[in-house]
Amino acid sequence: MEEKNKKNQIDRREFLKRLGIGAAVSTVALTGCNSGKNSVSGDRSALGDIPVDRMTFRTNPKTGEKVSLLGYGCMRWPTLPGGDEPIDQETVNRLVDFAIGHGVNYFDTSPAYCKGRSERATGIALKRYPRDKFFIATKLSNFAPSTWTREESLKMYHNSFRELQVDYIDYMLLHGVGMGNGMAELEARYIDNGILDFLMTEREAGRIRNLGFSYHGDIRVFDYLLSQHEKYKWDFVQIQLNYVDWKHAKEVNTRNTDAEYLYGELAKLNIPAVIMEPLLGGRLSNVHDHIAAKLKQRRPDESVASWAFRFAGSFPGVLTVLSGMTYMEHLQDNLRTFAPLDPLTEADMEFLEETAQALLRYPTIPCNDCKYCMPCPYGLDIPGILLHFNKCINEGNMPSSAQDAGYRKARRAFLVGYDRSVPRLRQADHCIGCNQCVHHCPQNIRIPEEMQRIDRFVEDLKQGREF
């Protein structure tokens, strides 16, 4: 597999050619519920007016339809206060109104998002518009073995139509192929039960307009599905792509595959790519302070996050770039980036590669806050624990040695922030290592090991022990 990846990597000249650098790229030519931990704020945000009627669009080669290059990821709809976290429908409607009013027309959801509530909330918001004003993408998210039977998978599929209040789905995905047991799980979820054949007949009948899959994990599954392109005729594929994962995915997580390879394989077959995790789970909008300063110095009026979105959007084979925009400031910031897109230059690309290498020197945990690991049967807030740990690394509040001048301040910031971010009964010390979460993590994080490591770290801080 290593040799295959090297063989298929795009050399620098071919990369720049695909990216369109060296030629003018005009707008015409270009034609996964969250508490707000990664909100855009302070001097990391963008400045300037919100543009209207200037969205960059890409053309779906199959249908000829114009798709907004900024896609709305509906994994992190805002919620109301309360333990049950009901979705704040009024705010969702306002976000959708603003997005559509500024050219966004691609909305990506799933039966698994927001504790099963995302499809309904998305459907309610979009139902107020004519059907030809938006494209809806959803997924057959039959992760649990209890949903692998044909009957249960069909029930999930038909329920998506009811929740979304539509009679056809524009973009339907096999969800998270490559997760878990790789090929064996793919066969159990979609092939042996005849579900993939069924979805193909639904596409022929027009109830599905485009059929694709979202990929995580086992590269054998990705390669197999592309090798069967003549049979399945994939209309699009959703991949993780950002300026760190482009060449360094394995350094972030050993099971991941470089986005350079994934995008290159799709480009060979002229299959449009839909991009997820352009911000690497928010980490590329919340980078270490000195890295953020360099990004802001280069483009002072634009946000730190805009660099990652410009990277993902600059590839001509990308149909849309998904962003889970919980707050209006997220949406407005991204609209400034994509309306219209200012494609990367060769110098920008070199600068981002240097930035990626600098980011790799900070050992954050590759949690994307997707919440597939939740709920924990023992009540842990797994994403909250991991995100607080990462946040302290990025902000330089990671206590190292008691001999350091800033140790006491960093120690206090970590411990106080931990208690504020994660209730004590949901902290890492309550993990018993049952491993139920590991199978569901698309980033293949060894969650129990990380919980034990963080718990030891916290206990050492509390006791004032040396590291």
Short mmCIF file of C-alpha atoms in Angstrom, two decimals:
data_model
loop_
_atom_site.label_atom_id
_atom_site.label_comp_id
_atom_site.label_asym_id
_atom_site.label_seq_id
_atom_site.Cartn_x
_atom_site.Cartn_y
_atom_site.Cartn_z
CA MET A 1 0.00 0.00 0.00
CA GLU A 2 2.96 2.31 0.82
CA GLU A 3 4.33 1.80 -2.69
CA LYS A 4 0.92 2.42 -4.23
CA ASN A 5 0.54 5.67 -2.32
CA LYS A 6 3.96 6.88 -3.45
CA LYS A 7 3.29 5.88 -7.03
CA ASN A 8 0.01 7.79 -7.13
CA GLN A 9 1.10 10.92 -5.32
CA ILE A 10 0.89 14.07 -7.40
CA ASP A 11 4.26 15.70 -8.03
CA ARG A 12 4.59 19.43 -7.46
CA ARG A 13 4.14 20.41 -11.11
CA GLU A 14 1.05 18.21 -11.54
CA PHE A 15 -0.35 19.45 -8.22
CA LEU A 16 -0.08 23.08 -9.28
CA LYS A 17 -1.59 22.22 -12.65
CA ARG A 18 -4.63 20.60 -10.98
CA LEU A 19 -4.92 23.46 -8.55
CA GLY A 20 -5.09 25.90 -11.42
CA ILE A 21 -2.15 28.01 -10.24
CA GLY A 22 -0.56 30.06 -13.00
CA ALA A 23 -3.85 30.70 -14.76
CA ALA A 24 -6.68 33.01 -13.81
CA VAL A 25 -9.44 31.09 -12.05
CA SER A 26 -12.63 33.10 -12.28
CA THR A 27 -15.87 32.56 -10.44
CA VAL A 28 -17.46 31.44 -13.70
CA ALA A 29 -14.72 28.91 -14.36
CA LEU A 30 -14.84 27.56 -10.82
CA THR A 31 -18.47 27.28 -11.64
CA GLY A 32 -20.83 16.39 11.29
CA CYS A 33 -24.66 19.63 17.45
CA ASN A 34 -22.05 21.66 19.16
CA SER A 35 -21.66 23.81 22.23
CA GLY A 36 -19.53 26.37 20.46
CA LYS A 37 -16.03 25.44 21.61
CA ASN A 38 -14.58 26.53 18.27
CA SER A 39 -16.40 29.81 17.77
CA VAL A 40 -14.76 32.53 15.71
CA SER A 41 -13.66 35.31 18.01
CA GLY A 42 -11.10 37.98 18.78
CA ASP A 43 -8.33 38.84 16.36
CA ARG A 44 -8.61 35.44 14.67
CA SER A 45 -11.83 36.45 12.92
CA ALA A 46 -12.26 38.17 9.57
CA LEU A 47 -13.17 41.77 8.91
CA GLY A 48 -15.30 43.42 6.24
CA ASP A 49 -18.81 43.35 4.86
CA ILE A 50 -20.74 40.16 4.15
CA PRO A 51 -20.94 39.85 0.36
CA VAL A 52 -24.27 39.19 -1.35
CA ASP A 53 -24.75 37.38 -4.70
CA ARG A 54 -21.05 36.61 -5.09
CA MET A 55 -20.94 32.95 -4.04
CA THR A 56 -18.54 30.74 -5.99
CA PHE A 57 -20.31 27.79 -7.61
CA ARG A 58 -19.09 24.50 -9.06
CA THR A 59 -20.88 22.52 -11.74
CA ASN A 60 -22.04 18.96 -11.08
CA PRO A 61 -20.75 17.20 -14.24
CA LYS A 62 -23.65 14.74 -14.22
CA THR A 63 -26.57 17.13 -13.80
CA GLY A 64 -25.09 20.47 -14.85
CA GLU A 65 -26.49 22.00 -11.65
CA LYS A 66 -24.56 24.78 -9.91
CA VAL A 67 -23.57 23.82 -6.37
CA SER A 68 -22.31 26.40 -3.87
CA LEU A 69 -18.65 25.86 -3.05
CA LEU A 70 -19.53 26.45 0.60
CA GLY A 71 -21.73 23.61 1.84
CA TYR A 72 -23.65 23.69 5.13
CA GLY A 73 -22.74 20.79 7.39
CA CYS A 74 -25.69 20.06 9.68
CA MET A 75 -23.83 18.01 12.30
CA ARG A 76 -23.57 20.87 14.78
CA TRP A 77 -26.90 22.68 14.84
CA PRO A 78 -27.25 24.99 17.88
CA THR A 79 -29.07 23.59 20.88
CA LEU A 80 -31.19 25.02 23.68
CA PRO A 81 -30.06 24.86 27.32
CA GLY A 82 -30.93 21.66 29.12
CA GLY A 83 -29.59 18.17 29.62
CA ASP A 84 -31.45 16.73 26.65
CA GLU A 85 -29.95 19.33 24.26
CA PRO A 86 -33.02 19.98 22.08
CA ILE A 87 -32.23 21.79 18.83
CA ASP A 88 -32.86 25.53 18.73
CA GLN A 89 -35.11 25.49 15.65
CA GLU A 90 -35.63 29.24 15.56
CA THR A 91 -31.87 29.82 15.32
CA VAL A 92 -31.50 27.02 12.77
CA ASN A 93 -34.11 28.74 10.60
CA ARG A 94 -32.26 32.06 10.85
CA LEU A 95 -28.96 30.43 9.87
CA VAL A 96 -30.56 28.67 6.90
CA ASP A 97 -32.24 31.91 5.80
CA PHE A 98 -28.96 33.81 5.90
CA ALA A 99 -27.09 31.01 4.12
CA ILE A 100 -29.61 30.70 1.28
CA GLY A 101 -29.85 34.47 1.02
CA HIS A 102 -26.10 34.56 0.38
CA GLY A 103 -25.94 31.73 -2.15
CA VAL A 104 -25.44 28.56 -0.09
CA ASN A 105 -27.55 25.75 -1.58
CA TYR A 106 -25.94 22.47 -0.37
CA PHE A 107 -27.02 21.10 3.03
CA ASP A 108 -25.45 17.92 4.44
CA THR A 109 -27.10 15.95 7.23
CA SER A 110 -27.46 12.38 8.55
CA PRO A 111 -29.78 10.27 10.74
CA ALA A 112 -26.85 10.09 13.20
CA TYR A 113 -26.27 13.82 13.67
CA CYS A 114 -27.41 15.80 16.73
CA LYS A 115 -28.58 12.65 18.55
CA GLY A 116 -30.85 11.79 15.63
CA ARG A 117 -32.46 15.22 15.39
CA SER A 118 -30.54 16.89 12.57
CA GLU A 119 -32.60 15.61 9.65
CA ARG A 120 -35.86 16.83 11.16
CA ALA A 121 -34.48 20.28 12.04
CA THR A 122 -32.91 20.61 8.60
CA GLY A 123 -36.13 19.53 6.91
CA ILE A 124 -38.21 22.04 8.87
CA ALA A 125 -35.87 24.89 7.94
CA LEU A 126 -35.64 23.97 4.24
CA LYS A 127 -39.34 23.16 3.79
CA ARG A 128 -40.02 26.91 3.83
CA TYR A 129 -38.25 27.22 0.45
CA PRO A 130 -39.10 25.96 -3.06
CA ARG A 131 -37.54 22.52 -3.61
CA ASP A 132 -35.30 23.77 -6.42
CA LYS A 133 -33.63 26.32 -4.10
CA PHE A 134 -31.51 23.73 -2.28
CA PHE A 135 -29.72 20.40 -2.57
CA ILE A 136 -30.05 18.02 0.36
CA ALA A 137 -27.41 15.40 1.16
CA THR A 138 -28.03 12.69 3.73
CA LYS A 139 -26.60 9.29 4.56
CA LEU A 140 -27.49 5.71 5.28
CA SER A 141 -25.87 5.78 8.73
CA ASN A 142 -26.39 2.13 9.68
CA PHE A 143 -23.38 1.97 12.03
CA ALA A 144 -24.90 -0.28 14.70
CA PRO A 145 -24.99 -4.03 13.89
CA SER A 146 -28.69 -3.99 14.77
CA THR A 147 -29.28 -1.82 11.66
CA TRP A 148 -27.29 -3.99 9.22
CA THR A 149 -30.29 -6.10 8.22
CA ARG A 150 -32.04 -5.15 5.00
CA GLU A 151 -35.24 -4.41 6.90
CA GLU A 152 -33.63 -2.01 9.40
CA SER A 153 -31.52 -0.27 6.75
CA LEU A 154 -34.57 0.27 4.56
CA LYS A 155 -36.47 1.64 7.56
CA MET A 156 -33.68 4.18 8.13
CA TYR A 157 -33.62 5.13 4.45
CA HIS A 158 -37.37 5.74 4.23
CA ASN A 159 -37.38 7.62 7.52
CA SER A 160 -34.92 10.15 6.06
CA PHE A 161 -37.52 11.14 3.46
CA ARG A 162 -40.11 11.67 6.19
CA GLU A 163 -37.80 13.67 8.45
CA LEU A 164 -36.53 15.86 5.59
CA GLN A 165 -40.03 16.23 4.12
CA VAL A 166 -38.84 15.55 0.56
CA ASP A 167 -39.77 13.08 -2.19
CA TYR A 168 -36.23 12.82 -3.57
CA ILE A 169 -32.74 13.18 -2.12
CA ASP A 170 -30.14 15.04 -4.15
CA TYR A 171 -27.02 13.39 -2.67
CA MET A 172 -27.20 10.05 -0.85
CA LEU A 173 -24.11 8.57 0.82
CA LEU A 174 -23.01 5.27 2.26
CA HIS A 175 -21.85 6.69 5.59
CA GLY A 176 -18.33 6.27 6.96
CA VAL A 177 -17.11 3.35 4.87
CA GLY A 178 -13.73 2.08 6.05
CA MET A 179 -14.58 2.50 9.72
CA GLY A 180 -14.60 -0.41 12.16
CA ASN A 181 -13.71 -3.70 10.51
CA GLY A 182 -13.07 -2.25 7.08
CA MET A 183 -14.09 -4.52 4.21
CA ALA A 184 -16.01 -6.95 6.40
CA GLU A 185 -18.15 -4.13 7.76
CA LEU A 186 -18.72 -2.63 4.30
CA GLU A 187 -20.00 -5.98 3.05
CA ALA A 188 -22.27 -6.47 6.08
CA ARG A 189 -23.74 -2.95 5.97
CA TYR A 190 -24.28 -2.47 2.25
CA ILE A 191 -23.43 -5.42 0.01
CA ASP A 192 -24.51 -8.74 1.55
CA ASN A 193 -27.93 -7.33 2.49
CA GLY A 194 -28.49 -5.95 -1.04
CA ILE A 195 -28.78 -2.33 0.17
CA LEU A 196 -26.26 -0.93 -2.30
CA ASP A 197 -28.11 -2.61 -5.17
CA PHE A 198 -31.34 -1.15 -3.80
CA LEU A 199 -29.87 2.36 -3.68
CA MET A 200 -28.80 2.01 -7.30
CA THR A 201 -32.38 1.14 -8.31
CA GLU A 202 -33.58 4.17 -6.31
CA ARG A 203 -31.16 6.30 -8.31
CA GLU A 204 -32.57 4.90 -11.55
CA ALA A 205 -36.08 5.74 -10.31
CA GLY A 206 -35.05 9.33 -9.55
CA ARG A 207 -35.62 9.20 -5.79
CA ILE A 208 -31.84 9.55 -5.44
CA ARG A 209 -30.22 12.05 -7.81
CA ASN A 210 -26.57 11.34 -6.92
CA LEU A 211 -25.09 8.32 -5.13
CA GLY A 212 -21.75 8.33 -3.32
CA PHE A 213 -19.97 7.44 -0.10
CA SER A 214 -18.05 9.12 2.71
CA TYR A 215 -14.72 7.54 3.52
CA HIS A 216 -12.84 7.07 6.80
CA GLY A 217 -10.06 4.73 7.79
CA ASP A 218 -9.24 1.54 5.88
CA ILE A 219 -7.76 2.47 2.49
CA ARG A 220 -8.61 -0.99 1.11
CA VAL A 221 -12.29 -0.05 1.23
CA PHE A 222 -11.70 3.21 -0.65
CA ASP A 223 -9.61 1.47 -3.31
CA TYR A 224 -12.13 -1.35 -3.68
CA LEU A 225 -15.10 0.95 -4.17
CA LEU A 226 -13.23 2.99 -6.78
CA SER A 227 -12.16 -0.20 -8.55
CA GLN A 228 -15.89 -0.94 -8.90
CA HIS A 229 -16.69 2.47 -10.38
CA GLU A 230 -17.74 0.95 -13.71
CA LYS A 231 -20.40 -1.03 -11.83
CA TYR A 232 -21.55 1.53 -9.25
CA LYS A 233 -20.90 4.73 -11.23
CA TRP A 234 -20.22 6.89 -8.20
CA ASP A 235 -21.53 10.42 -8.71
CA PHE A 236 -19.38 11.90 -5.92
CA VAL A 237 -17.24 10.86 -2.95
CA GLN A 238 -16.81 12.63 0.39
CA ILE A 239 -13.26 12.73 1.76
CA GLN A 240 -11.34 14.44 4.56
CA LEU A 241 -9.07 17.12 3.08
CA ASN A 242 -7.15 19.97 4.68
CA TYR A 243 -3.65 21.40 4.48
CA VAL A 244 -2.33 19.13 7.24
CA ASP A 245 -3.92 15.91 5.95
CA TRP A 246 -2.81 16.66 2.37
CA LYS A 247 0.64 15.17 2.99
CA HIS A 248 0.71 14.40 6.72
CA ALA A 249 -2.44 12.40 7.51
CA LYS A 250 -0.47 9.45 8.87
CA GLU A 251 1.48 11.72 11.20
CA VAL A 252 -1.83 12.88 12.67
CA ASN A 253 -3.26 9.36 12.79
CA THR A 254 -1.43 6.26 11.55
CA ARG A 255 -4.56 4.74 10.02
CA ASN A 256 -5.44 7.80 7.92
CA THR A 257 -4.47 8.22 4.26
CA ASP A 258 -3.03 11.39 2.77
CA ALA A 259 -5.68 13.52 1.09
CA GLU A 260 -3.27 13.98 -1.80
CA TYR A 261 -3.78 10.30 -2.65
CA LEU A 262 -7.55 10.32 -2.09
CA TYR A 263 -8.13 13.42 -4.22
CA GLY A 264 -5.74 12.15 -6.90
CA GLU A 265 -7.59 8.86 -7.27
CA LEU A 266 -10.94 10.64 -7.61
CA ALA A 267 -9.48 13.09 -10.14
CA LYS A 268 -8.31 10.19 -12.33
CA LEU A 269 -11.90 8.99 -12.58
CA ASN A 270 -13.40 12.49 -12.82
CA ILE A 271 -15.46 11.86 -9.69
CA PRO A 272 -16.33 15.12 -7.88
CA ALA A 273 -15.05 15.37 -4.30
CA VAL A 274 -17.12 16.69 -1.41
CA ILE A 275 -14.82 17.87 1.38
CA MET A 276 -15.32 17.20 5.08
CA GLU A 277 -13.08 18.28 7.95
CA PRO A 278 -11.49 21.25 6.13
CA LEU A 279 -10.67 22.60 9.62
CA LEU A 280 -9.54 19.22 10.98
CA GLY A 281 -12.28 19.23 13.60
CA GLY A 282 -11.81 22.93 14.36
CA ARG A 283 -8.09 22.61 15.06
CA LEU A 284 -7.11 24.71 12.04
CA SER A 285 -9.18 27.62 13.33
CA ASN A 286 -7.73 27.31 16.83
CA VAL A 287 -4.02 26.90 16.12
CA HIS A 288 -1.21 27.80 18.50
CA ASP A 289 -0.97 31.55 19.04
CA HIS A 290 2.33 32.08 17.25
CA ILE A 291 1.07 30.18 14.19
CA ALA A 292 -2.15 32.21 14.21
CA ALA A 293 -0.05 35.39 14.29
CA LYS A 294 1.82 34.34 11.13
CA LEU A 295 -1.42 33.57 9.31
CA LYS A 296 -2.91 36.91 10.33
CA GLN A 297 0.27 38.76 9.39
CA ARG A 298 0.07 37.41 5.85
CA ARG A 299 -3.63 38.31 5.37
CA PRO A 300 -4.59 40.67 8.23
CA ASP A 301 -8.23 41.16 7.21
CA GLU A 302 -9.03 37.45 6.99
CA SER A 303 -9.59 34.81 9.64
CA VAL A 304 -7.25 31.99 10.57
CA ALA A 305 -9.93 29.54 9.42
CA SER A 306 -10.14 31.13 5.95
CA TRP A 307 -6.73 29.70 5.04
CA ALA A 308 -8.00 26.14 5.49
CA PHE A 309 -11.19 26.83 3.53
CA ARG A 310 -9.27 28.48 0.68
CA PHE A 311 -7.00 25.43 0.55
CA ALA A 312 -9.91 22.99 0.24
CA GLY A 313 -11.84 25.16 -2.21
CA SER A 314 -8.93 25.77 -4.58
CA PHE A 315 -8.98 22.26 -6.06
CA PRO A 316 -11.01 22.21 -9.29
CA GLY A 317 -12.33 18.69 -8.64
CA VAL A 318 -14.01 19.79 -5.40
CA LEU A 319 -17.78 20.19 -5.70
CA THR A 320 -18.39 21.71 -2.26
CA VAL A 321 -16.58 22.22 1.05
CA LEU A 322 -18.63 21.40 4.15
CA SER A 323 -18.56 23.48 7.31
CA GLY A 324 -20.56 22.80 10.47
CA MET A 325 -21.58 26.39 11.20
CA THR A 326 -23.17 26.53 14.65
CA TYR A 327 -23.14 30.30 14.98
CA MET A 328 -23.87 33.22 12.69
CA GLU A 329 -20.26 34.42 12.95
CA HIS A 330 -19.08 31.05 11.59
CA LEU A 331 -21.39 31.42 8.61
CA GLN A 332 -20.50 35.04 7.97
CA ASP A 333 -16.77 34.36 8.16
CA ASN A 334 -17.04 31.50 5.66
CA LEU A 335 -19.18 33.57 3.30
CA ARG A 336 -16.37 36.11 3.17
CA THR A 337 -14.04 33.32 2.04
CA PHE A 338 -16.26 31.75 -0.64
CA ALA A 339 -18.13 34.76 -1.99
CA PRO A 340 -16.07 34.77 -4.09
CA LEU A 341 -13.16 32.38 -3.49
CA ASP A 342 -9.65 33.78 -3.88
CA PRO A 343 -7.73 30.65 -4.97
CA LEU A 344 -4.36 29.89 -3.45
CA THR A 345 -1.16 30.95 -5.18
CA GLU A 346 1.98 28.84 -5.39
CA ALA A 347 3.49 30.95 -2.61
CA ASP A 348 0.37 30.36 -0.48
CA MET A 349 0.74 26.62 -0.96
CA GLU A 350 4.36 26.66 0.17
CA PHE A 351 3.41 28.81 3.17
CA LEU A 352 0.64 26.37 4.21
CA GLU A 353 2.98 23.39 3.91
CA GLU A 354 5.36 25.16 6.30
CA THR A 355 2.39 25.87 8.56
CA ALA A 356 1.34 22.20 8.50
CA GLN A 357 4.83 21.12 9.52
CA ALA A 358 4.83 23.63 12.37
CA LEU A 359 1.43 22.37 13.57
CA LEU A 360 2.71 18.80 13.69
CA ARG A 361 5.17 19.81 16.40
CA TYR A 362 2.23 20.25 18.77
CA PRO A 363 0.93 16.78 19.79
CA THR A 364 -2.83 17.33 19.81
CA ILE A 365 -5.23 14.37 19.83
CA PRO A 366 -7.02 13.99 16.44
CA CYS A 367 -10.56 14.44 17.80
CA ASN A 368 -12.94 16.07 15.32
CA ASP A 369 -15.83 16.44 17.80
CA CYS A 370 -18.08 14.26 15.61
CA LYS A 371 -19.55 12.65 18.78
CA TYR A 372 -19.81 9.20 17.14
CA CYS A 373 -18.27 7.89 20.40
CA MET A 374 -21.23 9.22 22.38
CA PRO A 375 -23.11 8.52 24.51
CA CYS A 376 -20.56 6.90 26.80
CA PRO A 377 -22.26 4.21 28.93
CA TYR A 378 -20.37 5.56 31.96
CA GLY A 379 -21.28 9.19 31.35
CA LEU A 380 -17.95 10.59 30.14
CA ASP A 381 -17.92 13.65 27.91
CA ILE A 382 -15.27 12.15 25.65
CA PRO A 383 -15.13 14.96 23.04
CA GLY A 384 -15.18 17.64 25.76
CA ILE A 385 -12.17 16.06 27.51
CA LEU A 386 -10.14 15.70 24.33
CA LEU A 387 -11.00 19.18 23.03
CA HIS A 388 -9.99 20.84 26.31
CA PHE A 389 -6.65 19.03 26.20
CA ASN A 390 -6.09 20.18 22.59
CA LYS A 391 -7.18 23.73 23.36
CA CYS A 392 -4.61 24.06 26.14
CA ILE A 393 -1.86 22.82 23.82
CA ASN A 394 -2.85 25.27 21.09
CA GLU A 395 -3.09 28.22 23.49
CA GLY A 396 0.21 27.46 25.22
CA ASN A 397 -1.46 26.62 28.55
CA MET A 398 0.13 23.19 28.80
CA PRO A 399 2.05 22.90 32.09
CA SER A 400 5.36 21.13 31.58
CA SER A 401 7.85 21.49 34.42
CA ALA A 402 7.34 23.03 37.84
CA GLN A 403 10.65 24.80 37.21
CA ASP A 404 9.18 26.79 34.30
CA ALA A 405 8.35 30.44 34.99
CA GLY A 406 4.77 30.13 33.73
CA TYR A 407 4.05 26.77 35.36
CA ARG A 408 1.66 27.97 38.10
CA LYS A 409 -0.40 30.08 35.68
CA ALA A 410 -0.60 27.27 33.09
CA ARG A 411 -1.44 24.69 35.78
CA ARG A 412 -4.32 26.81 37.06
CA ALA A 413 -5.58 27.55 33.53
CA PHE A 414 -5.64 23.85 32.68
CA LEU A 415 -7.37 22.65 35.86
CA VAL A 416 -9.91 25.48 36.14
CA GLY A 417 -10.69 25.24 32.41
CA TYR A 418 -11.10 21.46 32.71
CA ASP A 419 -13.68 21.77 35.50
CA ARG A 420 -15.55 24.48 33.58
CA SER A 421 -15.54 22.58 30.28
CA VAL A 422 -16.34 19.11 31.62
CA PRO A 423 -18.48 18.39 34.74
CA ARG A 424 -16.50 16.36 37.26
CA LEU A 425 -18.69 13.28 36.99
CA ARG A 426 -17.98 13.24 33.22
CA GLN A 427 -14.18 13.59 33.41
CA ALA A 428 -11.50 11.10 32.34
CA ASP A 429 -11.09 9.48 35.77
CA HIS A 430 -14.49 7.78 35.31
CA CYS A 431 -13.33 5.76 32.26
CA ILE A 432 -13.24 2.02 32.99
CA GLY A 433 -11.72 1.03 29.64
CA CYS A 434 -14.77 -0.81 28.26
CA ASN A 435 -13.66 0.05 24.68
CA GLN A 436 -17.24 0.49 23.41
CA CYS A 437 -16.30 3.91 21.99
CA VAL A 438 -13.24 2.79 20.01
CA HIS A 439 -15.16 1.01 17.25
CA HIS A 440 -17.16 4.16 16.45
CA CYS A 441 -14.27 6.64 16.18
CA PRO A 442 -13.60 7.58 12.51
CA GLN A 443 -10.17 8.91 13.53
CA ASN A 444 -9.32 5.58 15.19
CA ILE A 445 -8.29 7.24 18.45
CA ARG A 446 -7.47 4.77 21.23
CA ILE A 447 -9.91 6.59 23.48
CA PRO A 448 -9.48 4.57 26.73
CA GLU A 449 -5.69 5.01 26.51
CA GLU A 450 -6.09 8.75 26.00
CA MET A 451 -8.52 8.95 28.92
CA GLN A 452 -6.00 7.20 31.16
CA ARG A 453 -3.18 9.46 29.95
CA ILE A 454 -5.19 12.63 30.56
CA ASP A 455 -6.38 11.38 33.95
CA ARG A 456 -2.77 10.74 35.02
CA PHE A 457 -1.79 14.19 33.74
CA VAL A 458 -4.62 15.87 35.68
CA GLU A 459 -3.82 13.95 38.86
CA ASP A 460 -0.13 14.91 38.60
CA LEU A 461 -1.15 18.57 38.22
CA LYS A 462 -3.43 18.39 41.26
CA GLN A 463 -0.68 16.79 43.38
CA GLY A 464 1.97 19.20 42.07
CA ARG A 465 4.14 16.32 40.91
CA GLU A 466 7.01 16.75 38.42
CA PHE A 467 6.58 15.48 34.85
#
